[in-house]
XYZ file of C-alpha atoms in Angstrom:
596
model
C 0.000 0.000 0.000
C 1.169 3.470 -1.217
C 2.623 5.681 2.341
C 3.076 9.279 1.464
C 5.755 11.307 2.042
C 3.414 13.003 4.828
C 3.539 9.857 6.682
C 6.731 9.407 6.180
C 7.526 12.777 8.332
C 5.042 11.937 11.154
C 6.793 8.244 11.711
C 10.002 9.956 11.875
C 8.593 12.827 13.813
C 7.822 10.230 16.324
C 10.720 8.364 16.477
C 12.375 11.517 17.618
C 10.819 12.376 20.295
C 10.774 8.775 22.173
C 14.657 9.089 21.536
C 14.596 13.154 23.222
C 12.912 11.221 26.110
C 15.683 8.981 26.980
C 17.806 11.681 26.820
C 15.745 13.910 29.051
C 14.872 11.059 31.597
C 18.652 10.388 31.997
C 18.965 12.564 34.603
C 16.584 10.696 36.989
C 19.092 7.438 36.944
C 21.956 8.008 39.472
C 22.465 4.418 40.409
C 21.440 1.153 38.971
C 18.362 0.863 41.434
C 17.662 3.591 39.382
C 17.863 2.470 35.995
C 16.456 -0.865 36.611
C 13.497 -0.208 38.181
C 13.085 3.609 38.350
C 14.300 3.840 41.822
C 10.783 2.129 42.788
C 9.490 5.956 42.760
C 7.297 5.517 39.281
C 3.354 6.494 40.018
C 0.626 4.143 39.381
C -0.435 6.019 36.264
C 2.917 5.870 34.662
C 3.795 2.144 35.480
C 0.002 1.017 35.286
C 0.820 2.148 31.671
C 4.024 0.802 30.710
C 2.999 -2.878 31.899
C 0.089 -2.620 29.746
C 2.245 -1.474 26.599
C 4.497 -3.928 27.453
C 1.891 -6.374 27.880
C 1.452 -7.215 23.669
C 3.805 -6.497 20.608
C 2.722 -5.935 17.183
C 1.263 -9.373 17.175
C -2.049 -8.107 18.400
C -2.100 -5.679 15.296
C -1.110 -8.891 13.204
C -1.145 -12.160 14.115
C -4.523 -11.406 16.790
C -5.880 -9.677 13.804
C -5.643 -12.309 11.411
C -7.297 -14.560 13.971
C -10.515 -11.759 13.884
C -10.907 -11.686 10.100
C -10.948 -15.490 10.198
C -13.463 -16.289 13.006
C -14.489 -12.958 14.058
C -14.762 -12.264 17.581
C -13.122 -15.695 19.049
C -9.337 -13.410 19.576
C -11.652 -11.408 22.331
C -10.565 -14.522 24.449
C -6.815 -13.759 24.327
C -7.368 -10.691 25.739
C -9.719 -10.956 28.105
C -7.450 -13.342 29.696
C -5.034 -10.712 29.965
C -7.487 -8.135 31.669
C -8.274 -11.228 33.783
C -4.512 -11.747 34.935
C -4.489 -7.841 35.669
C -7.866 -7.904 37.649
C -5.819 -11.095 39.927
C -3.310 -8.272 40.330
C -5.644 -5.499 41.354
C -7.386 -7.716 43.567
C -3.668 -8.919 45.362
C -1.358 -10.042 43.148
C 0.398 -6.426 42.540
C 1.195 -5.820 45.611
C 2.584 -9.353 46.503
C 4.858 -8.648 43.458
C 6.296 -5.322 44.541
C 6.355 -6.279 48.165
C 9.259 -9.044 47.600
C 11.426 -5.694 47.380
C 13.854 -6.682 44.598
C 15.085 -5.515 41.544
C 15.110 -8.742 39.155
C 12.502 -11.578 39.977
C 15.330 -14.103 40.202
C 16.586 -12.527 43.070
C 12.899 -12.962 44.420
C 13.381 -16.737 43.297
C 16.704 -17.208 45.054
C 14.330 -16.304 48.377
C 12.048 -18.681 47.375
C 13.867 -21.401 46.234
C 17.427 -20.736 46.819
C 20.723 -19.790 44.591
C 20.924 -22.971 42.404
C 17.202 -22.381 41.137
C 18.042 -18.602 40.619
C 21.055 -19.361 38.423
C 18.891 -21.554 36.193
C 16.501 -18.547 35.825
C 18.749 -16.305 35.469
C 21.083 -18.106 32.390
C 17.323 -19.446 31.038
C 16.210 -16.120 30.579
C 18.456 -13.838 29.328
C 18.978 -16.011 26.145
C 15.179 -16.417 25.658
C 14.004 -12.904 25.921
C 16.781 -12.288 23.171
C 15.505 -15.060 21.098
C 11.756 -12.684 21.578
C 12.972 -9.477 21.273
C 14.626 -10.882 18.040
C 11.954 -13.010 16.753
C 9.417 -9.896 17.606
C 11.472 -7.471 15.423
C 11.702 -9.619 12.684
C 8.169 -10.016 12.451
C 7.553 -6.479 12.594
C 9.959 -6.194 9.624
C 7.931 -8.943 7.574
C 5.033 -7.365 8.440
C 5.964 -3.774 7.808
C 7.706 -4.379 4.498
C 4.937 -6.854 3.201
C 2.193 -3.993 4.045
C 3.302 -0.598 3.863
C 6.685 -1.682 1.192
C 9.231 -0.693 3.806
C 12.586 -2.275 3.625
C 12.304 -5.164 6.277
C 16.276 -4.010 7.028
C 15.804 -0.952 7.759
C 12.503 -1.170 9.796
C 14.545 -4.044 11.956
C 17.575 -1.555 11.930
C 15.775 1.646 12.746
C 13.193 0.426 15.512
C 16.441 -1.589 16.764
C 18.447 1.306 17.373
C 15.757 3.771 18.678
C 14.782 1.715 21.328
C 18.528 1.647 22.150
C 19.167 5.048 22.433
C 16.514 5.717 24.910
C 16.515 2.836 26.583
C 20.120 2.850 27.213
C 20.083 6.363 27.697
C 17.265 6.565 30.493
C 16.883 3.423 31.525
C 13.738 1.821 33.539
C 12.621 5.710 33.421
C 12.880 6.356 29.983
C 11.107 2.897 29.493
C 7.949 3.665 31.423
C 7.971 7.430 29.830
C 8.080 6.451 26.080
C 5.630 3.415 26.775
C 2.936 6.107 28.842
C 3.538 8.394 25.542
C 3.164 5.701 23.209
C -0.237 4.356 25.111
C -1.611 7.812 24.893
C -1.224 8.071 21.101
C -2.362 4.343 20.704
C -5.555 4.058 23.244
C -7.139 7.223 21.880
C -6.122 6.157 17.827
C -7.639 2.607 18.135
C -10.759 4.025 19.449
C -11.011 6.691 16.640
C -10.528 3.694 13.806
C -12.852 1.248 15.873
C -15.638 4.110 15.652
C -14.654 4.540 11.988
C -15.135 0.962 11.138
C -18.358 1.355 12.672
C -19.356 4.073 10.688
C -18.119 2.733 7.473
C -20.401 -0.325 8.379
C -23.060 1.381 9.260
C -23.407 0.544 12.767
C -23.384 -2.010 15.154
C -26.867 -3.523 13.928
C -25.606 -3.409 10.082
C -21.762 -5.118 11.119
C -24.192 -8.099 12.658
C -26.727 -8.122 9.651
C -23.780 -7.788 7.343
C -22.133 -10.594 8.904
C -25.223 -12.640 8.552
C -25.867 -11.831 4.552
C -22.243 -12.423 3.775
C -22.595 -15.701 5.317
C -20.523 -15.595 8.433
C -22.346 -16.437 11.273
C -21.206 -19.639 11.832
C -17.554 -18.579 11.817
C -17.604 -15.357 13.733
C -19.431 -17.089 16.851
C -17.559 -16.255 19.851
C -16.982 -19.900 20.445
C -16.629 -22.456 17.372
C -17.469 -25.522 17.214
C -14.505 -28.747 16.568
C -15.757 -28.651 12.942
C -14.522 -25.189 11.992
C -10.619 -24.194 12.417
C -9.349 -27.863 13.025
C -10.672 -27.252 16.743
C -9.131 -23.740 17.684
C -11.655 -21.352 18.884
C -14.028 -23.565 20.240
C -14.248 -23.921 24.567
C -11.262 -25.497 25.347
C -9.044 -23.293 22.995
C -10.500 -20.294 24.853
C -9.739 -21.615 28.336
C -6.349 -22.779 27.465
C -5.341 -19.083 25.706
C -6.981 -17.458 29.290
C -5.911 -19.827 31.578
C -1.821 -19.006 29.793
C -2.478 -15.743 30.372
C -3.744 -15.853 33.838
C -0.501 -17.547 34.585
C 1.782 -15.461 32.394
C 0.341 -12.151 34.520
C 0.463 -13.388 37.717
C 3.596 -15.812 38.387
C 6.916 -14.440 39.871
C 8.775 -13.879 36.644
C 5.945 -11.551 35.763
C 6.482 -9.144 38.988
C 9.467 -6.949 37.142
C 6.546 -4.617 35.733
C 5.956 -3.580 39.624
C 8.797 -3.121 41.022
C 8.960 0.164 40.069
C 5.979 1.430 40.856
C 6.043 3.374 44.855
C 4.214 0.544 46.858
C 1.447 -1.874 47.222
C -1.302 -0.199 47.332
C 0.064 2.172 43.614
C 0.421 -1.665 42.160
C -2.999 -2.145 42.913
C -3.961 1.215 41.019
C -1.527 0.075 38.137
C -3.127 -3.177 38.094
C -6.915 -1.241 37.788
C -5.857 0.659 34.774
C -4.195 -2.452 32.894
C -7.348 -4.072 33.955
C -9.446 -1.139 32.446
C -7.695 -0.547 29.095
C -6.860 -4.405 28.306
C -10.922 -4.506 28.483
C -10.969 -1.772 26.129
C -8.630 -3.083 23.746
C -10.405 -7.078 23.794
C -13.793 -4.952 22.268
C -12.058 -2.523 20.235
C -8.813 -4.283 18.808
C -10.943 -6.638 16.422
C -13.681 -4.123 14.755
C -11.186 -3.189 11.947
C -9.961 -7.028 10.859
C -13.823 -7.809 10.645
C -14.561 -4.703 9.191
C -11.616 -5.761 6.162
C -13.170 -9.142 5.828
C -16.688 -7.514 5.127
C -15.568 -4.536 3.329
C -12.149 -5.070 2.032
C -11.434 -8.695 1.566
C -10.054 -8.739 -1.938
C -7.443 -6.133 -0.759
C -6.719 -7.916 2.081
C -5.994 -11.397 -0.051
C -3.862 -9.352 -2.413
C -0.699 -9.080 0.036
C 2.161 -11.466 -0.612
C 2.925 -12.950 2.849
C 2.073 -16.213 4.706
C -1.142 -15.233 6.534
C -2.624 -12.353 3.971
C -5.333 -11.641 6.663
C -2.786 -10.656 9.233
C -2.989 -7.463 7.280
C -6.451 -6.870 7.870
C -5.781 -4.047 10.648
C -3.842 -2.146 8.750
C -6.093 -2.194 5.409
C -8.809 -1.152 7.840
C -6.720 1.486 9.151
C -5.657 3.118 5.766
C -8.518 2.654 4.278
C -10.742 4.836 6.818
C -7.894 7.034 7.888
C -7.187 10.794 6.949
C -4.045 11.526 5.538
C -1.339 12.091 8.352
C -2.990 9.590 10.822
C -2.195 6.779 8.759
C 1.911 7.418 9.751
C 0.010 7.657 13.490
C -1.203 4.002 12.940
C 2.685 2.980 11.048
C 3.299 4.418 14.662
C 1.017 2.359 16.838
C 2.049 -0.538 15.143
C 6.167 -0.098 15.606
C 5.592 1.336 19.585
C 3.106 -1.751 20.245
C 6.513 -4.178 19.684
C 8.871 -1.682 20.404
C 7.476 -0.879 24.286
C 7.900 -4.714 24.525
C 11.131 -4.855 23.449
C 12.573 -2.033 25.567
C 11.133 -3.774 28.582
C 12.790 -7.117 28.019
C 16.341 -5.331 27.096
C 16.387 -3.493 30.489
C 14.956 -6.396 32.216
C 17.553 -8.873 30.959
C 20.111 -6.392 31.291
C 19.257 -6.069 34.992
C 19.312 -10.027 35.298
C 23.389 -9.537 33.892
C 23.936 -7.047 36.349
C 21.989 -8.221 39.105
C 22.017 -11.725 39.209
C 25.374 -13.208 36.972
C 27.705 -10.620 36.988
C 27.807 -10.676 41.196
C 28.866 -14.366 40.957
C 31.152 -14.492 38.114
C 32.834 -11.607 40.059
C 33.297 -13.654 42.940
C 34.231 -17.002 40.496
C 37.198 -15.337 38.776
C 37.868 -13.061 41.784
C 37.284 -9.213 40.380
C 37.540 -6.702 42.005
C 34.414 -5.136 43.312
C 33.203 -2.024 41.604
C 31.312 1.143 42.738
C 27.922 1.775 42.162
C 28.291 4.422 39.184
C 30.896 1.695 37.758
C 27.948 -0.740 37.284
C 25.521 1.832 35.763
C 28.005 2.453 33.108
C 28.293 -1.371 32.623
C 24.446 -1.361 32.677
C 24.355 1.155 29.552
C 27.175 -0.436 27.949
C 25.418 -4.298 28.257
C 22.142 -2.521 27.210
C 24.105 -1.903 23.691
C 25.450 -4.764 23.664
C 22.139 -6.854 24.078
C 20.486 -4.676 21.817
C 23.179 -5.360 19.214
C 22.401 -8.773 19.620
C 18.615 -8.959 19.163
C 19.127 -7.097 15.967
C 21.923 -8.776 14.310
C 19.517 -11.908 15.572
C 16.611 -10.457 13.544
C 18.440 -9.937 10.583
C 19.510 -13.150 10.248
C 16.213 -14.590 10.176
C 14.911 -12.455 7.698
C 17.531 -14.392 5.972
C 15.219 -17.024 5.802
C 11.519 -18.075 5.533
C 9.276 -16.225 7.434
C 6.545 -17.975 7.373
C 4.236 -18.267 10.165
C 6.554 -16.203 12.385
C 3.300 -15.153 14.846
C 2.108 -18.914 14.908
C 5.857 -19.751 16.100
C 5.956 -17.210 18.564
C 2.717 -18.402 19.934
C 3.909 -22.368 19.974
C 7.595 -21.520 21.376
C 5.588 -19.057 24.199
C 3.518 -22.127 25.230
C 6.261 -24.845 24.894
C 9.052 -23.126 26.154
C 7.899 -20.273 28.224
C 5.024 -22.045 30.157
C 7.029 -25.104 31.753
C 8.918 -22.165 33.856
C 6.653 -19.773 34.485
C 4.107 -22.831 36.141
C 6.172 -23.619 39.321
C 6.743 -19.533 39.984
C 3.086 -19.016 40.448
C 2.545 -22.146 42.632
C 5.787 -21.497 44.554
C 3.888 -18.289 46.118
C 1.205 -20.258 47.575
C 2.449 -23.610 48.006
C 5.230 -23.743 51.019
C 6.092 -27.363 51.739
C 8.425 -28.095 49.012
C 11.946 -29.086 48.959
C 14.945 -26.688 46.953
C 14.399 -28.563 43.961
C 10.725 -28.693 43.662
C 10.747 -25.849 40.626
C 13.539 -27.809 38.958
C 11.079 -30.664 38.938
C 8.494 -29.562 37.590
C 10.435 -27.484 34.822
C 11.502 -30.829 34.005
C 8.307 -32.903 34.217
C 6.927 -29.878 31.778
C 9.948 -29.851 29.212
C 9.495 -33.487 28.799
C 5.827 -32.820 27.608
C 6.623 -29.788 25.578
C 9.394 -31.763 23.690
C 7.100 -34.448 22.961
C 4.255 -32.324 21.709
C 7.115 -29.683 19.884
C 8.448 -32.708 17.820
C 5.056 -33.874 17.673
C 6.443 -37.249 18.590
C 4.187 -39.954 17.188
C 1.780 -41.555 19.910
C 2.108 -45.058 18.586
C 5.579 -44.773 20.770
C 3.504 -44.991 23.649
C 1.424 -47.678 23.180
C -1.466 -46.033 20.825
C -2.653 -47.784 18.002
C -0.689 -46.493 14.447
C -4.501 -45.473 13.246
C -5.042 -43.124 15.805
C -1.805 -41.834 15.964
C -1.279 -41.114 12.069
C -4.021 -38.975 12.584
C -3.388 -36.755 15.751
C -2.559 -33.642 15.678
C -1.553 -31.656 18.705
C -4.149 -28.430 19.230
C -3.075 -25.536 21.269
C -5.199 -26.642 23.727
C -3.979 -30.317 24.061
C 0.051 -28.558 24.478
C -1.080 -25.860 26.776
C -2.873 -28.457 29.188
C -0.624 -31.034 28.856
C 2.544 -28.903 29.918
C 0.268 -27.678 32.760
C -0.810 -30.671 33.829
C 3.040 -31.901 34.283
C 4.329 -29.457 35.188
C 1.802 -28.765 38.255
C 2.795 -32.450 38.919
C 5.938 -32.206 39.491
C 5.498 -29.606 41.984
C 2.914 -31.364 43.785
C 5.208 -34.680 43.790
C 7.737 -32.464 45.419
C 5.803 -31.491 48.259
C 6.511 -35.271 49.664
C 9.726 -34.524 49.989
C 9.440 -31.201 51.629
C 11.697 -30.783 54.802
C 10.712 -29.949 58.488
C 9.319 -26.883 59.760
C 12.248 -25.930 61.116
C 14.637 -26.572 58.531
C 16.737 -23.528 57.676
C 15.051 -24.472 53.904
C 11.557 -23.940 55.294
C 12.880 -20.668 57.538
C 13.526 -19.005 54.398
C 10.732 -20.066 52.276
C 8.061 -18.528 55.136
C 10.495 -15.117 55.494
C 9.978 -15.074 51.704
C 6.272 -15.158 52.308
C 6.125 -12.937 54.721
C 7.541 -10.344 52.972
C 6.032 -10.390 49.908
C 2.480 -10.266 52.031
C 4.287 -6.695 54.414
C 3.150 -3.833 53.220
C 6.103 -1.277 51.807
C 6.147 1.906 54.065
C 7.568 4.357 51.157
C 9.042 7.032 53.228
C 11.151 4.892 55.374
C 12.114 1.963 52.515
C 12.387 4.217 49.517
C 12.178 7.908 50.435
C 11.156 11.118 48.562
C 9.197 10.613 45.306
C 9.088 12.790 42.291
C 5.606 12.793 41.579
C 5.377 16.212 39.996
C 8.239 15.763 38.399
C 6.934 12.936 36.612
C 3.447 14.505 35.804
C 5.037 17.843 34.441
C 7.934 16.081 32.210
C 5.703 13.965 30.305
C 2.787 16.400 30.164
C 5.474 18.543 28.817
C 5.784 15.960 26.017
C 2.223 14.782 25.868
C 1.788 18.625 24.581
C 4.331 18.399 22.481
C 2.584 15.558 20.864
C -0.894 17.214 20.584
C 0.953 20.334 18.308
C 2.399 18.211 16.371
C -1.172 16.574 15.576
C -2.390 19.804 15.524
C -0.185 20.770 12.587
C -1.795 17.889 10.600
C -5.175 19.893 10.216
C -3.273 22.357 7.682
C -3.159 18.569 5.054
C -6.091 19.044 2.694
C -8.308 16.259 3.720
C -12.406 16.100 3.857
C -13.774 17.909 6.981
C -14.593 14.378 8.362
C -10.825 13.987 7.852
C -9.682 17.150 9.872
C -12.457 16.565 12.572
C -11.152 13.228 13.153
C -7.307 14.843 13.305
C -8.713 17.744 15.658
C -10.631 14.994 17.772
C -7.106 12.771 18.311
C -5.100 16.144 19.274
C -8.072 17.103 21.495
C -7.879 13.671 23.355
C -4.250 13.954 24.201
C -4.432 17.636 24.739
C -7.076 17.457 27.719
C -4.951 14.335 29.259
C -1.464 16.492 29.268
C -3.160 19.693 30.244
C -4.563 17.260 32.982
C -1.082 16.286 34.038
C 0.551 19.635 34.158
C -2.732 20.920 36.161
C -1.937 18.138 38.567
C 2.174 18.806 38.568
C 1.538 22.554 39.703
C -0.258 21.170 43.099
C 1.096 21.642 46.574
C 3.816 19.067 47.125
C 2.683 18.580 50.526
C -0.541 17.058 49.432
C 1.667 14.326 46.936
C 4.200 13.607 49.610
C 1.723 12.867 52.756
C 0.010 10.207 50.221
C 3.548 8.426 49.335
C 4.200 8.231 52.605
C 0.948 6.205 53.077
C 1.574 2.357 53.857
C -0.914 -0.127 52.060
């Protein structure tokens, strides 16, 4: 599809200012508590808004879109199981998860379940979120050059090396600041093309009666049944993808996202306004992919990559779009994997820093080095990662692409899942021995293997009918690593040692802990909160005059009123925030100082 040189401007308009934020939010990182996890100073608003960017990547734009145009309003399910796993959170999960007062969750694991299980965390990790970040980029770059004729290269190159400046500029700060601008553009943009798509279709009564003329009723249910999609979408698909995310949102290697936020009772508030906007997103996301299939499907089917309908957002988008918001949605699109990306760099750099560095250090016998000496090894490691994940990327675009977003989906359930299992049962679970998450990563793995190679079944005793025809469903590998991997934790629990044990000593300090409320002024200090509202409402105006300018583009007067709506939006929210920044500090302070 044709992008004009307009658009052209506004993307790189954008991509300038996220990289003047690290720059600007530089200042606030002084020490690597700092640039890890913001100090543990960030507001609700600001990291409620950052884990929710960071909560999905372009895939929801592609891959979840491609999964509306096909059966319609079935993707709701993967994310209302995410606005489920924040609501857990609200309710007392977020505060458990900033209260175990650390700065990487492996240290929080090494409480739980000692050193050996945090050094298998800790050297499992850092090369898997690579492998995402990597795998993430690259699909962006399929997607981006298939769609919109970009240069897959230079969109891996470019988003590659803007999220390194700022994030390894500004750190945790700079993360949560470009992901809070980022959210403001998207939320408010996604709601103006949802209403669009309605419009276009007439309304919500004529997108129903449309779907039923053009035949689709049967395929856009909410749940299929076994007979449509070789048995995705139907019940059990939709309580494996919630249960997954329920899990994903509420284990231990999930707490990172609040442990910067000020204390407990600010997670919760985070938590309520993932919670809020997640809902948003699982009714709005999916209007434009089934507004392509109904209105545009012959556009759609013209693009030349593996899954033609995963560009069914972005017809939708261009189609309806003035000109000058369509670079707005390029935008959305590149910040939606980006804000994921810039998460996982500073998280894995603060595993390196954190968690392996201290121990090689004491292996080869360095000498120790000052706090400002590890901050500067922080921004150099954040290069270096960075480096990584995009010479990674390049090399598989290299190859074939196909079915990137499927892969990304299998590897998350097959390799991701069998960890992440005994870190949300180790919080509630305290009889086990040192080894009972080591078990049941195992027990999982074995699973996963079997149902990744899609080993045949007649090696276990099926009959050679049965298993010729088998195939493993998302559903059947989701359960399966869950139900083995709960099982070896369980099976672990008869092994447990005494109450007394110095094991058991440490596994109920861990729990008691994570359940104490944080008293801010005495753990952490003096927050920043006007700071933090008047910097990025500084920027947040910044953004609605440069939206602003885009009403001088000659466009129809629906065009411009949509423009003039979007800068209007973003306008009253920063105005909002620079109101609030001018108000007596005393009235900020006494609340920070509040314990839950």
């Amino acid at each position: 599809m044709e992008i004009s040189n307009i658009e052209y401007l506004v993307i790189v308009a954008y991509l300038m200012l996220i990289i003047v934020v690290g720059f600007v939010f530089k200042r606030f990182s002084a020490n690597t508590d700092d640039y890890f996890k913001g100090g543990s100073k960030g507001t609700w608003w600001l990291v409620g808004s950052s884990a929710f960017m960071s909560a999905f990547s372009a895939w929801t734009f592609t891959g979840a879109a491609g999964i509306a145009y096909e059966s319609g309003f079935s993707a709701m399910f993967i994310f209302i199981g995410n606005a489920l796993g924040f609501f857990v959170n609200f309710l007392f999960m977020g505060p458990w998860l900033r209260q175990m007062r650390v700065t990487t969750f492996p240290e929080a694991i090494a409480g739980r379940f000692g050193e050996t299980t945090r050094d298998f965390y800790a050297y499992y990790e850092v090369p898997v979120r690579i492998l995402y970040s990597a795998m993430a980029l690259y699909g962006l770059g399929i997607f981006c050059s298939a769609v919109f004729g970009y240069d897959i290269n230079y969109v891996i190159v470019v988003c590659g090396i803007v999220v390194l400046l700022y994030s390894a500029t500004g750190g945790r700060w700079a993360v949560m600041a470009t992901d809070f601008l980022q959210g403001l553009i998207l939320v408010p943009l996604t709601l103006i093309v949802a209403w669009l798509c309605l419009d276009a279709l007439g309304g919500i009564d004529n997108l129903f009666a449309e779907i039923e003329a053009q035949g689709l009723t049967e395929q856009y249910s909410m749940v299929n049944s076994t007979t449509l999609f070789g048995g995705a979408y139907t019940w059990g698909w939709a309580s494996a993808m919630m249960a997954k995310q329920f899990i994903v949102f509420n284990s231990m290697n999930a707490a990172p996202r609040y442990f910067s936020v000020k204390d407990g009772r600010e997670a919760r508030k985070a938590a309520l306004l993932c919670t809020i906007l997640m809902l948003l997103g699982s009714f709005i996301w999916f209007l434009p992919p089934i507004t392509a299939r109904l209105l545009y499907p012959e556009l759609v089917m013209s693009f030349d990559i593996a899954k033609p309908a995963e560009a069914a957002y972005a017809v939708a988008s261009i189609s309806l779009l003035p000109i000058g918001l369509v670079g707005l949605i390029v935008v959305a699109i590149l910040s939606a994997t980006m804000s994921s990306m810039d998460t996982g760099l500073n998280t894995n750099v603060a595993i390196l820093i954190k968690d392996i560095y201290p121990k090689m250090a004491r292996l080869l016998r360095w000498k120790s080095k000052a706090e400002l000496e590890l901050l500067h090894y922080g921004r150099i490691l954040t290069w270096v990662m960075g480096v990584l994940i995009v010479c990674l990327a390049m090399y598989f675009a290299q190859q074939d692409g196909s079915g990137i977003f499927d892969i990304m989906l299998q590897v998350g359930t097959l390799l991701s899942m069998p960890i992440t299992i005994p870190l949300l049962l180790g919080m509630f679970i305290r009889q086990t021995p040192w080894w009972a998450a080591l078990l049941s990563i195992a027990c999982a793995l074995v699973f996963s293997s079997l149902a990744f190679f899609e080993m045949p079944l007649s090696y276990f005793g099926f009959s050679q009918n049965y298993s010729d025809n088998f195939q493993w469903s998302f559903q059947q590998q989701f359960f399966g690593v869950l139900g083995t991997g709960t099982f070896g934790f369980l099976i672990s629990t008869l092994f447990a040692p005494a109450k007394d044990s110095p094991h058991r000593q440490m596994v109920d300090k861990f729990i008691t802990n994570m359940k104490t409320p944080i008293d801010f002024a005495k753990e952490v200090g003096e927050g920043n909160d006007l700071t933090q509202l008047t910097l990025i409402g500084r920027f947040g105006i910044a953004v609605t005059g440069f939206i602003a300018l885009m009403l001088v583009i000659p466009n129809p007067i629906e065009g411009r009123l949509t423009i003039l709506v979007l800068a209007l939006i973003i306008g009253a929210i920063s105005l909002l925030m620079l109101r609030a920044g001018k108000a007596p500090a005393s009235s900020i302070n006494t609340e920070a100082q509040r314990a839950d």
